[in-house]
Amino acid sequence: MASNNYNIYKTDNGWAIKGQNNSRVSQYADTQQQAYGRTREIVGNLGGGEISIHGRNGQIRAKNTIPNGNDPRSIKG
């Protein structure tokens, strides 16, 4: 089964949207907010999954589960 997990990170071309197991970037956005919004659409259309948002330093600063994804927490929030 294909992974619906995506990463958002800063590159010289803007904020990259890349599937976890993909070899190439899916799209670029001018801002991190635009990239996150587009990634939510992509992952939602795929049936849910995880989004990892990386800061400018490359470290993961936030993770979000889109509905029907694999949320490790059993409570909402």
Coordinates of C-alpha atoms in Angstrom, one line a residue:
M1 CA 0.0 0.0 0.0
A2 CA 1.3 3.5 -0.9
S3 CA 2.1 5.9 1.9
N4 CA 0.0 9.0 2.1
N5 CA 2.6 10.8 4.3
Y6 CA 4.0 14.1 3.1
N7 CA 6.7 16.5 4.2
I8 CA 6.8 20.3 3.8
Y9 CA 10.3 21.9 3.8
K10 CA 12.1 25.0 2.6
T11 CA 14.2 24.9 -0.5
D12 CA 15.8 27.5 -2.8
N13 CA 12.7 27.2 -5.0
G14 CA 10.2 27.9 -2.2
W15 CA 8.4 25.5 0.2
A16 CA 8.5 22.0 -1.2
I17 CA 5.6 19.5 -0.9
K18 CA 7.0 15.9 -1.2
G19 CA 5.5 12.5 -0.6
Q20 CA 7.5 10.5 2.0
N21 CA 8.4 7.7 -0.5
N22 CA 8.6 9.9 -3.6
S23 CA 11.9 10.7 -5.3
R24 CA 10.8 14.1 -6.5
V25 CA 9.0 17.1 -5.1
S26 CA 5.2 17.2 -6.0
Q27 CA 4.8 21.0 -5.9
Y28 CA 6.4 24.2 -4.6
A29 CA 4.6 27.1 -2.8
D30 CA 5.7 30.6 -2.0
T31 CA 4.8 30.3 1.7
Q32 CA 4.7 27.5 4.3
Q33 CA 1.0 28.3 4.8
Q34 CA 0.2 27.8 1.1
A35 CA 2.2 24.6 1.1
Y36 CA 0.4 23.3 4.1
G37 CA -3.0 24.1 2.7
R38 CA -2.2 22.4 -0.6
T39 CA -0.8 19.4 1.2
R40 CA -4.0 19.0 3.3
E41 CA -5.9 18.9 0.0
I42 CA -3.6 16.3 -1.5
V43 CA -3.6 14.0 1.6
G44 CA -7.3 14.4 2.1
N45 CA -8.0 13.4 -1.5
L46 CA -5.8 10.3 -1.0
G47 CA -7.9 9.2 2.0
G48 CA -5.9 10.8 4.9
G49 CA -2.4 10.5 6.2
E50 CA 0.4 12.4 8.0
I51 CA 1.9 15.8 7.3
S52 CA 5.3 16.7 8.7
I53 CA 6.2 20.4 8.7
H54 CA 9.9 21.2 8.8
G55 CA 11.2 24.5 9.9
R56 CA 13.9 26.5 8.1
N57 CA 16.5 24.6 10.0
G58 CA 15.2 21.3 8.5
Q59 CA 13.9 19.8 11.8
I60 CA 10.3 18.7 12.2
R61 CA 8.4 21.4 14.1
A62 CA 4.9 20.0 13.7
K63 CA 3.1 16.8 12.6
N64 CA -0.6 16.7 11.7
T65 CA -2.9 13.8 10.9
I66 CA -5.5 14.3 8.2
P67 CA -8.7 12.3 8.9
N68 CA -8.7 8.6 8.0
G69 CA -4.9 8.7 8.6
N70 CA -3.0 6.7 11.1
D71 CA -3.2 8.9 14.2
P72 CA -1.1 7.2 17.0
R73 CA -3.2 9.1 19.6
S74 CA -6.5 7.7 20.7
I75 CA -7.9 11.1 21.8
K76 CA -9.0 14.0 19.7
G77 CA -6.8 17.1 19.7

